[in-house]
mmCIF file of C-alpha atoms in Angstrom:
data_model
loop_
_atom_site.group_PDB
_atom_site.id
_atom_site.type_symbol
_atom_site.label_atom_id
_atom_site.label_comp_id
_atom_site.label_asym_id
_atom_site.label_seq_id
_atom_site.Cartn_x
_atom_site.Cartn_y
_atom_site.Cartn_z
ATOM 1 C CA UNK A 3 0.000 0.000 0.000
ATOM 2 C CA UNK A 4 1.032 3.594 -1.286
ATOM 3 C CA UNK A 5 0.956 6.028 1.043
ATOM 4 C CA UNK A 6 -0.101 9.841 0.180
ATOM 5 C CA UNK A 7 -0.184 12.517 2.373
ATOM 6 C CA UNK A 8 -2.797 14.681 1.835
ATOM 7 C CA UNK A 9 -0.388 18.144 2.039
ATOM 8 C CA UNK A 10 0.974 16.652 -1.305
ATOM 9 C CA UNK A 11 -2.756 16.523 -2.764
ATOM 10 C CA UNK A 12 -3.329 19.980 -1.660
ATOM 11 C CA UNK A 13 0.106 21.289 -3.364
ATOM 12 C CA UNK A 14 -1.057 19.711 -6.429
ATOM 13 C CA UNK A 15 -4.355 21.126 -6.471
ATOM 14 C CA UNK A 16 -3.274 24.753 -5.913
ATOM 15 C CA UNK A 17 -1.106 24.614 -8.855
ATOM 16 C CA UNK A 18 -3.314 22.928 -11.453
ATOM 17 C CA UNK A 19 -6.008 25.271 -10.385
ATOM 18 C CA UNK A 20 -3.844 27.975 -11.331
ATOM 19 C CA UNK A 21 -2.053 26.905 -14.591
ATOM 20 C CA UNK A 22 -5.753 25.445 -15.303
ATOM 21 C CA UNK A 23 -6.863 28.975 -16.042
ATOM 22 C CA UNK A 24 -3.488 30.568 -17.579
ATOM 23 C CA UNK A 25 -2.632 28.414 -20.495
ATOM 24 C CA UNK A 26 -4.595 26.397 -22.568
ATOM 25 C CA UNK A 27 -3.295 23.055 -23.791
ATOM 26 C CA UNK A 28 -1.792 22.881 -27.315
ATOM 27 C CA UNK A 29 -4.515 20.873 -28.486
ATOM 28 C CA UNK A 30 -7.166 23.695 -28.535
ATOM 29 C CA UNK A 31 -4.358 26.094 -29.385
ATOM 30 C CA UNK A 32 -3.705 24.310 -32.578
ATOM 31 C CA UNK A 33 -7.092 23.956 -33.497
ATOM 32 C CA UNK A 34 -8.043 27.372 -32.840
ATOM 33 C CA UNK A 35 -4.720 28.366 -35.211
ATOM 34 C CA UNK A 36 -6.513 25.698 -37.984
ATOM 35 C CA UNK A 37 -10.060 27.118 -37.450
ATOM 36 C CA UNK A 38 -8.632 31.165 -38.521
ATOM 37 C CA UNK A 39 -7.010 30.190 -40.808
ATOM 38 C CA UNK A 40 -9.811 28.274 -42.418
ATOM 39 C CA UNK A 41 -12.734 31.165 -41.453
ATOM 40 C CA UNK A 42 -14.250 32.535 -44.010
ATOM 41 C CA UNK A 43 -16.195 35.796 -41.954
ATOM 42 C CA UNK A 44 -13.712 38.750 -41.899
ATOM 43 C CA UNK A 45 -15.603 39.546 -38.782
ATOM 44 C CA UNK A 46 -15.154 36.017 -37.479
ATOM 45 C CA UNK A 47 -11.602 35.641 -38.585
ATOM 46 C CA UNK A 48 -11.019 38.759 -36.408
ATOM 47 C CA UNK A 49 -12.653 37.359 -33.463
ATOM 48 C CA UNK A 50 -10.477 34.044 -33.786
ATOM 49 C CA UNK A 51 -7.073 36.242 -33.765
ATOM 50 C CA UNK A 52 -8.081 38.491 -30.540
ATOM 51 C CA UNK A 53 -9.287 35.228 -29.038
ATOM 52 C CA UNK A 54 -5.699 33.664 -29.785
ATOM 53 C CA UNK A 55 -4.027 36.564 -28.950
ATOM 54 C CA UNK A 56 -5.557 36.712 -25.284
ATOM 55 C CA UNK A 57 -4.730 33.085 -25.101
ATOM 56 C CA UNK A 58 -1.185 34.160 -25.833
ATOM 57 C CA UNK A 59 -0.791 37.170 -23.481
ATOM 58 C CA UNK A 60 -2.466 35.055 -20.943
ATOM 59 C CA UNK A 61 0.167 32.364 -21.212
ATOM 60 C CA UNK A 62 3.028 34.870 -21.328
ATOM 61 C CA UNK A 63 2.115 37.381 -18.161
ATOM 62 C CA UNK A 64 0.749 34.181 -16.181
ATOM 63 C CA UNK A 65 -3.117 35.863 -16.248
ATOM 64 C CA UNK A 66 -6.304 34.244 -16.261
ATOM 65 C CA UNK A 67 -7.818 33.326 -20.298
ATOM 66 C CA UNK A 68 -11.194 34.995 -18.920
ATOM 67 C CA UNK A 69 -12.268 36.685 -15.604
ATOM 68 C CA UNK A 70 -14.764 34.153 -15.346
ATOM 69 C CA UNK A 71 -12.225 31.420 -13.450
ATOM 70 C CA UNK A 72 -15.366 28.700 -12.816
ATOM 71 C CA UNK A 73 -16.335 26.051 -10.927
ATOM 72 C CA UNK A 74 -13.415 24.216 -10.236
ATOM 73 C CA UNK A 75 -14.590 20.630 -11.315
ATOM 74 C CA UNK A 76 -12.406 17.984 -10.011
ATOM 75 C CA UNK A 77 -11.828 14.439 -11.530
ATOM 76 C CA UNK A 78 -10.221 11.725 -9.201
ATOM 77 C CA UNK A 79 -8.522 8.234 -10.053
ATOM 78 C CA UNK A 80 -7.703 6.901 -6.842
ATOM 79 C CA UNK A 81 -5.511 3.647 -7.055
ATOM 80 C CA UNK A 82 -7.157 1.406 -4.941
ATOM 81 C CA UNK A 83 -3.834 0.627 -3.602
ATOM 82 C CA UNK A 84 -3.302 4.392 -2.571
ATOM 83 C CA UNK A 85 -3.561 4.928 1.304
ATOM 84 C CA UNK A 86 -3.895 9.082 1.549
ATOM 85 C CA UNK A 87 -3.121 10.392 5.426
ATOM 86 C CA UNK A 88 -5.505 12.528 5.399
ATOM 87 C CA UNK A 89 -8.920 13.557 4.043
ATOM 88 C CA UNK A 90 -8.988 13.446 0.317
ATOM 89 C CA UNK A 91 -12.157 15.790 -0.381
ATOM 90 C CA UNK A 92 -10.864 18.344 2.473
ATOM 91 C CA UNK A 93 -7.650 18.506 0.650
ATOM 92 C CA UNK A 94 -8.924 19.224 -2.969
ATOM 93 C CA UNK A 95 -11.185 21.844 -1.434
ATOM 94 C CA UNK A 96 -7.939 23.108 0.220
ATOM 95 C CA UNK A 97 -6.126 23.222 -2.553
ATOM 96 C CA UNK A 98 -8.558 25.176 -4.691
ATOM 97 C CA UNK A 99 -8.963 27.281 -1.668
ATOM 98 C CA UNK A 100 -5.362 28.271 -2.000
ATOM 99 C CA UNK A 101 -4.644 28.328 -5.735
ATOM 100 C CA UNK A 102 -7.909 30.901 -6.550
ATOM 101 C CA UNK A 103 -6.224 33.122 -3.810
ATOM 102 C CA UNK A 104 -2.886 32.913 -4.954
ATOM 103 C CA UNK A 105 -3.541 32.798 -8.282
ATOM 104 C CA UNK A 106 -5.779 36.070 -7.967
ATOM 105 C CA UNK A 107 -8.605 33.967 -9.754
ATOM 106 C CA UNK A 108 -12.170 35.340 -9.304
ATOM 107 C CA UNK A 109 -14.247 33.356 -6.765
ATOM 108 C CA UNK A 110 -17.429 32.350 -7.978
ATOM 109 C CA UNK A 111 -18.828 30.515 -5.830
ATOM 110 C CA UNK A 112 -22.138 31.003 -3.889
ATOM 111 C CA UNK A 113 -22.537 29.243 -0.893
ATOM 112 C CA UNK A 114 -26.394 28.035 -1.401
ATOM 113 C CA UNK A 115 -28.010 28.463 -4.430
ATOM 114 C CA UNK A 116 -31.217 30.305 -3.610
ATOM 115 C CA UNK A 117 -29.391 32.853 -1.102
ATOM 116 C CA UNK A 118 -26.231 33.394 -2.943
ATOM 117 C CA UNK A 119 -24.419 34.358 -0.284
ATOM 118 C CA UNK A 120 -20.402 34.288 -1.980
ATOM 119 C CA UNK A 121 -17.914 31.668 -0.398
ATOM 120 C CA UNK A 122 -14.825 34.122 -0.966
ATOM 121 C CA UNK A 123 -12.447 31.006 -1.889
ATOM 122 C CA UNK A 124 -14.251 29.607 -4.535
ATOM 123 C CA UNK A 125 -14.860 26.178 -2.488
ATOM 124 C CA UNK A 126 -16.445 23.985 -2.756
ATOM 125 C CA UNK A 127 -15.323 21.964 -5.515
ATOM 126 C CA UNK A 128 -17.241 19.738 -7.148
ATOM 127 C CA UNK A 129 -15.420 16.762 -7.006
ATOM 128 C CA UNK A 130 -15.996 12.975 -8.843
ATOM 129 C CA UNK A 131 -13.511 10.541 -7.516
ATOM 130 C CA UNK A 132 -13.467 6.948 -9.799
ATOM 131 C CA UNK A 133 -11.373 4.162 -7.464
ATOM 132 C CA UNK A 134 -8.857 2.324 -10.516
ATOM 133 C CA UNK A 135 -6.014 -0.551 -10.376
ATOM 134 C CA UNK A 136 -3.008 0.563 -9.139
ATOM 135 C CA UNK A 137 -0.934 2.885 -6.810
ATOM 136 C CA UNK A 138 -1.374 5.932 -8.122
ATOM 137 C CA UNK A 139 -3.367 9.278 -7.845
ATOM 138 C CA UNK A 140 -4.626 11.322 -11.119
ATOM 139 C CA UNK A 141 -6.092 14.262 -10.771
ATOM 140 C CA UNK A 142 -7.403 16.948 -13.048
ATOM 141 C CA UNK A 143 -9.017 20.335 -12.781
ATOM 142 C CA UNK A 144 -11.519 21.277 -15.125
ATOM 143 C CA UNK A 145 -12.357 25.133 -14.607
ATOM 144 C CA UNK A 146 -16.371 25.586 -15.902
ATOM 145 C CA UNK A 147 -17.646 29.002 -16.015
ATOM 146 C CA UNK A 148 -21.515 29.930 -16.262
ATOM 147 C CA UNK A 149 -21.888 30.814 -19.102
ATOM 148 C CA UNK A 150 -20.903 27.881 -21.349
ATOM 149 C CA UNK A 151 -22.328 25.573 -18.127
ATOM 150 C CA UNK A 152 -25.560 27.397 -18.531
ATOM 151 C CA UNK A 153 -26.516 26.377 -21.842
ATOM 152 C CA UNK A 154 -25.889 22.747 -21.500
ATOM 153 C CA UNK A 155 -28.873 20.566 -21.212
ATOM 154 C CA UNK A 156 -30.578 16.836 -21.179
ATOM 155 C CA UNK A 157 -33.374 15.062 -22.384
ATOM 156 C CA UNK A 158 -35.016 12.112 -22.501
ATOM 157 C CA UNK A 159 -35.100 10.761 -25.945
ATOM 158 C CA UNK A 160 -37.568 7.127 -26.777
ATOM 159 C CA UNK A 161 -34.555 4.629 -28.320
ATOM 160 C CA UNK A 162 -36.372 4.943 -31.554
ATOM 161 C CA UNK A 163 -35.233 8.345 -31.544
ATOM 162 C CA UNK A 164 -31.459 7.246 -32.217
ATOM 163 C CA UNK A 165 -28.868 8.810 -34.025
ATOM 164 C CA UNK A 166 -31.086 10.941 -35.746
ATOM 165 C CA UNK A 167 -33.016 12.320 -32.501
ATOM 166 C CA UNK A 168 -29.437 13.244 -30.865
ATOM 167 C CA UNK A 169 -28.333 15.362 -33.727
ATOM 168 C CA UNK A 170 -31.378 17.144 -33.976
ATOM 169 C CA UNK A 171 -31.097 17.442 -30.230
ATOM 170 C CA UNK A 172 -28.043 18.723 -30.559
ATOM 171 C CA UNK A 173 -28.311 21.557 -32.842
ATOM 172 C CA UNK A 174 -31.522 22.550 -30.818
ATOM 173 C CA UNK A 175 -29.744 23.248 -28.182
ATOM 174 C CA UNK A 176 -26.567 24.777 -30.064
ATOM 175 C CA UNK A 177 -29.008 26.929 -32.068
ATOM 176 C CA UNK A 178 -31.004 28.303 -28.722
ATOM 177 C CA UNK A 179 -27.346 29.012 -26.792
ATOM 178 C CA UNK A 180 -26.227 31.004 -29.441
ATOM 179 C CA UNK A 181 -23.354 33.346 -28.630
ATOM 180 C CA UNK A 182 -24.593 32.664 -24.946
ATOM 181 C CA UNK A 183 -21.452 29.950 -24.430
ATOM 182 C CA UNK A 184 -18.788 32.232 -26.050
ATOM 183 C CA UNK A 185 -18.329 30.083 -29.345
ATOM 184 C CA UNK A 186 -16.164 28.624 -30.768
ATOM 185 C CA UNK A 187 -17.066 25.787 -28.477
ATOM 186 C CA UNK A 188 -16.214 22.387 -27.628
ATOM 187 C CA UNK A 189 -19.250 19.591 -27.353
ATOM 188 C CA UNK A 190 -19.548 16.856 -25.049
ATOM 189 C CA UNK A 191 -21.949 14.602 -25.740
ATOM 190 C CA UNK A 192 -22.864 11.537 -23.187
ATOM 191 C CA UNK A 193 -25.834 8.953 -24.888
ATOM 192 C CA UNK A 194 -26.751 6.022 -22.525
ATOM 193 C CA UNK A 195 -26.591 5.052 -18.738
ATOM 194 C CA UNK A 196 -29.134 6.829 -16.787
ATOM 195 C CA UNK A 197 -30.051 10.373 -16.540
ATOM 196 C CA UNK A 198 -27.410 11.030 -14.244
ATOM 197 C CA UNK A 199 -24.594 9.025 -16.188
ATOM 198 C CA UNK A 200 -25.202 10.941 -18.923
ATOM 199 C CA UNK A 201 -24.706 13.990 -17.703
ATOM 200 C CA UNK A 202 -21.382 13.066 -15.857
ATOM 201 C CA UNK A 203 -19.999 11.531 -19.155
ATOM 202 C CA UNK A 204 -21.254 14.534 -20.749
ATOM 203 C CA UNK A 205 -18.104 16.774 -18.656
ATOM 204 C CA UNK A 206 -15.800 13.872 -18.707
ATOM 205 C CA UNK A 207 -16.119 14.325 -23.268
ATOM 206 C CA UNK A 208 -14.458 17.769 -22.419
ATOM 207 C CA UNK A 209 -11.501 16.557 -20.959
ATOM 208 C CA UNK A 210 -10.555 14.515 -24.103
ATOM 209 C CA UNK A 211 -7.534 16.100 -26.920
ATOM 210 C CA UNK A 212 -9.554 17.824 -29.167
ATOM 211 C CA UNK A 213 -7.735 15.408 -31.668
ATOM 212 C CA UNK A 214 -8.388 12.650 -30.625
ATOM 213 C CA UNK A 215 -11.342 10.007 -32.110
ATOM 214 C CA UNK A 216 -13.582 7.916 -30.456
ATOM 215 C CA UNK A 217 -12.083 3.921 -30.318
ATOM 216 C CA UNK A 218 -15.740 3.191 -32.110
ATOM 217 C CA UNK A 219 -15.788 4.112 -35.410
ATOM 218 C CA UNK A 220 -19.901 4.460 -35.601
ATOM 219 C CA UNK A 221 -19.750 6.884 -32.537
ATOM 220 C CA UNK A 222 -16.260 8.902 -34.165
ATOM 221 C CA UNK A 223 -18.479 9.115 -37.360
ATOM 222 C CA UNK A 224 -21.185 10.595 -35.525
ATOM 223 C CA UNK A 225 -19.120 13.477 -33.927
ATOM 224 C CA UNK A 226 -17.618 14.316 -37.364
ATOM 225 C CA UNK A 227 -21.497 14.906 -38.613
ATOM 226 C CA UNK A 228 -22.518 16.597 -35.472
ATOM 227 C CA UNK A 229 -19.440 18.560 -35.852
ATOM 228 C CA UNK A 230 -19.946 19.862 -39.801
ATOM 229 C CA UNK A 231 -23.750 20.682 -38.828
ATOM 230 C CA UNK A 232 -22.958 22.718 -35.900
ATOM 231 C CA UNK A 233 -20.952 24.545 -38.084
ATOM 232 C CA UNK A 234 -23.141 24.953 -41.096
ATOM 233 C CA UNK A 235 -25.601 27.187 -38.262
ATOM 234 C CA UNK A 236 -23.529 30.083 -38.903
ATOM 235 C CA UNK A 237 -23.364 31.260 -35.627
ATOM 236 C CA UNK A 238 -19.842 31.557 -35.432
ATOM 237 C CA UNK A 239 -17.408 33.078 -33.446
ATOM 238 C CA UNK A 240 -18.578 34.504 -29.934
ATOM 239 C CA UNK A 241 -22.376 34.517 -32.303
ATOM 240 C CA UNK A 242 -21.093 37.450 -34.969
ATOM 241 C CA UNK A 243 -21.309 34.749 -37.804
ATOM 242 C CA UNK A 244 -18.790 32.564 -39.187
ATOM 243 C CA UNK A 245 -18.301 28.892 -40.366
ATOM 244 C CA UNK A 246 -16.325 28.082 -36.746
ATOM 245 C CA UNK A 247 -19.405 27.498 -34.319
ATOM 246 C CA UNK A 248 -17.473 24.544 -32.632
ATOM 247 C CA UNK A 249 -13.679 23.014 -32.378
ATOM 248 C CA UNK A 250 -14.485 19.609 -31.755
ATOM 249 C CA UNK A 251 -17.606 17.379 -30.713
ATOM 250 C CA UNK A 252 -16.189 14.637 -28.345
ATOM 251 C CA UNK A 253 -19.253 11.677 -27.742
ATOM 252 C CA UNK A 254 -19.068 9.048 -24.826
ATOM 253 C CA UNK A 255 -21.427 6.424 -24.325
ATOM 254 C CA UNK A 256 -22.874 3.558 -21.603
ATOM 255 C CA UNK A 257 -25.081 0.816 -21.557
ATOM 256 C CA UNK A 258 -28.603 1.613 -21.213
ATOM 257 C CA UNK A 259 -32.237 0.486 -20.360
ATOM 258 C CA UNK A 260 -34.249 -1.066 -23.212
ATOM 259 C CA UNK A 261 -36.739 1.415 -22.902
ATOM 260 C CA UNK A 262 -34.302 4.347 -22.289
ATOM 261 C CA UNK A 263 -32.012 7.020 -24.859
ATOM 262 C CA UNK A 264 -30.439 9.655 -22.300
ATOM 263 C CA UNK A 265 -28.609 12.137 -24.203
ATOM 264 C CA UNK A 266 -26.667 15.040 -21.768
ATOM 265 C CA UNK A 267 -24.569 17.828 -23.743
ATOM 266 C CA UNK A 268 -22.724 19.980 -22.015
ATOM 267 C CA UNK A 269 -20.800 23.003 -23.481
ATOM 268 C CA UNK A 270 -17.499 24.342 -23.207
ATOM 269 C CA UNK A 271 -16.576 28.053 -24.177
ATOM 270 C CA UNK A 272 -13.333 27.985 -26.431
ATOM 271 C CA UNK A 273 -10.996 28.501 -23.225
ATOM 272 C CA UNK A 274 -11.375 25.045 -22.887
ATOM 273 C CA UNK A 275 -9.331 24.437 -19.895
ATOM 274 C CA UNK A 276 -7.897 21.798 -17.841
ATOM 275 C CA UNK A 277 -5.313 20.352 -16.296
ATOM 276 C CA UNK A 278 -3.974 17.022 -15.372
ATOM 277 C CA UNK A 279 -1.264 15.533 -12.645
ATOM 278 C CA UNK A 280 -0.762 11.900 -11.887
ATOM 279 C CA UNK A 281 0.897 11.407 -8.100
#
């Protein structure tokens, strides 16, 4: 048995909150480089260089990519033979406690949701911790502001439905956010499981390369489509019009009831942050 104290956890945490929400990975970076250079909208094309061009100033002065810093969304693989001296969840709230402070990151967090009475550290996290093989810890921060968080959605569909009723369920709600999200976004899709499943597969789709492909090829056929009709909307970038609505459509999927089709999507802006550390 590994053993893990939990100061170690909170160290960890306090950085990756903070490079979380300075640089963005290359990934996006390269794909928002290939997505100007491709737009066709002078007025989009614009929006794509000040967008990089933040991104870059951000990366250089150590600032945050937007003054909306998030929810700081935490995902946990904790090796099952990984003993931590301490209190996991108090530490990752620690650690976010710390990083937003020293990372002068806004705190957006209200303390219950009908009184909205502000936390001042940005705890709690929200925190999903998976137990795996082995004696290691990974951990990644996902940053989630409201905006992009506030046009996700789920539904219901009836399994005849299928691929058909997610796209069009899809673009629905793509169509309705409009520039609400700050396009050019990233889509994660989660089809299957159970109503909650869904949704939580929905997040874990954003913390995939935005160059990677799904290991199914039915399901990495179905993101290129969902992909090339979210951009045929014309929305565009940050909703002034343009052929780059979305980088990247990421899909996961589960097992499911016969008589069920859950489909959860939930948006990413184009600072499409996170951060990952393996202890």
């Amino acid at each position: 048995m590994r053993e893990i104290n939990a100061q170690e956890i909170i160290s960890t945490v306090k950085n990756i909150a903070i490079k979380s929400n300075y640089f963005l990975g290359d990934d996006v970076m390269n794909v928002l480089n290939e997505r100007y250079e491709k737009e066709e909208s002078p007025v989009g094309k614009k929006i794509l260089s000040q967008i990089l061009e933040n991104d870059r100033i951000a990366a250089e002065r150590k600032m945050p990519i937007c003054q909306d810093t998030g929810v700081a969304v935490v995902f946990v693989e904790l090796g099952q033979e990984v003993h931590v001296n301490g209190d996991i969840n108090e530490a990752i709230h620690e650690g976010v406690r710390q990083g937003y402070k020293e990372g002068y990151l806004r705190k957006s967090i209200v303390e219950n949701p009908l009184y909205r009475k502000n936390t001042n550290d940005n705890t709690p996290a929200v925190i999903h911790i998976k137990v795996v093989p082995g004696d290691k810890i990974k951990l990644t921060i996902a940053p989630k502001g409201g905006g992009s968080e506030n046009m996700s959605r789920i539904k219901m569909l009836k399994p005849l439905e299928g691929e058909e009723g997610v796209k069009s369920f899809v673009l629905q709600t793509i169509s309705e956010a409009g520039g609400n999200p700050c396009p050019p976004i990233v889509i994660g899709i989660g089809i299957g499981g159970t109503f909650e499943k869904a949704a939580l597969m929905s997040k874990e789709a954003l913390l995939r390369q935005l160059d990677d492909h799904n290991p199914d090829s039915r399901i990495a056929k179905l993101e290129d489509e969902i992909l090339k009709a979210v951009n045929k909307l014309g929305i565009g970038p940050m909703g002034l019009g343009g052929r780059t609505t979305a980088l990247s459509v990421k899909v996961e999927t589960h097992p499911c009831h016969i008589a069920s089709l859950p489909v959860a999507i939930n948006i990413n802006c184009h600072a499409a942050r996170h951060e990952t550390i393996i202890l």
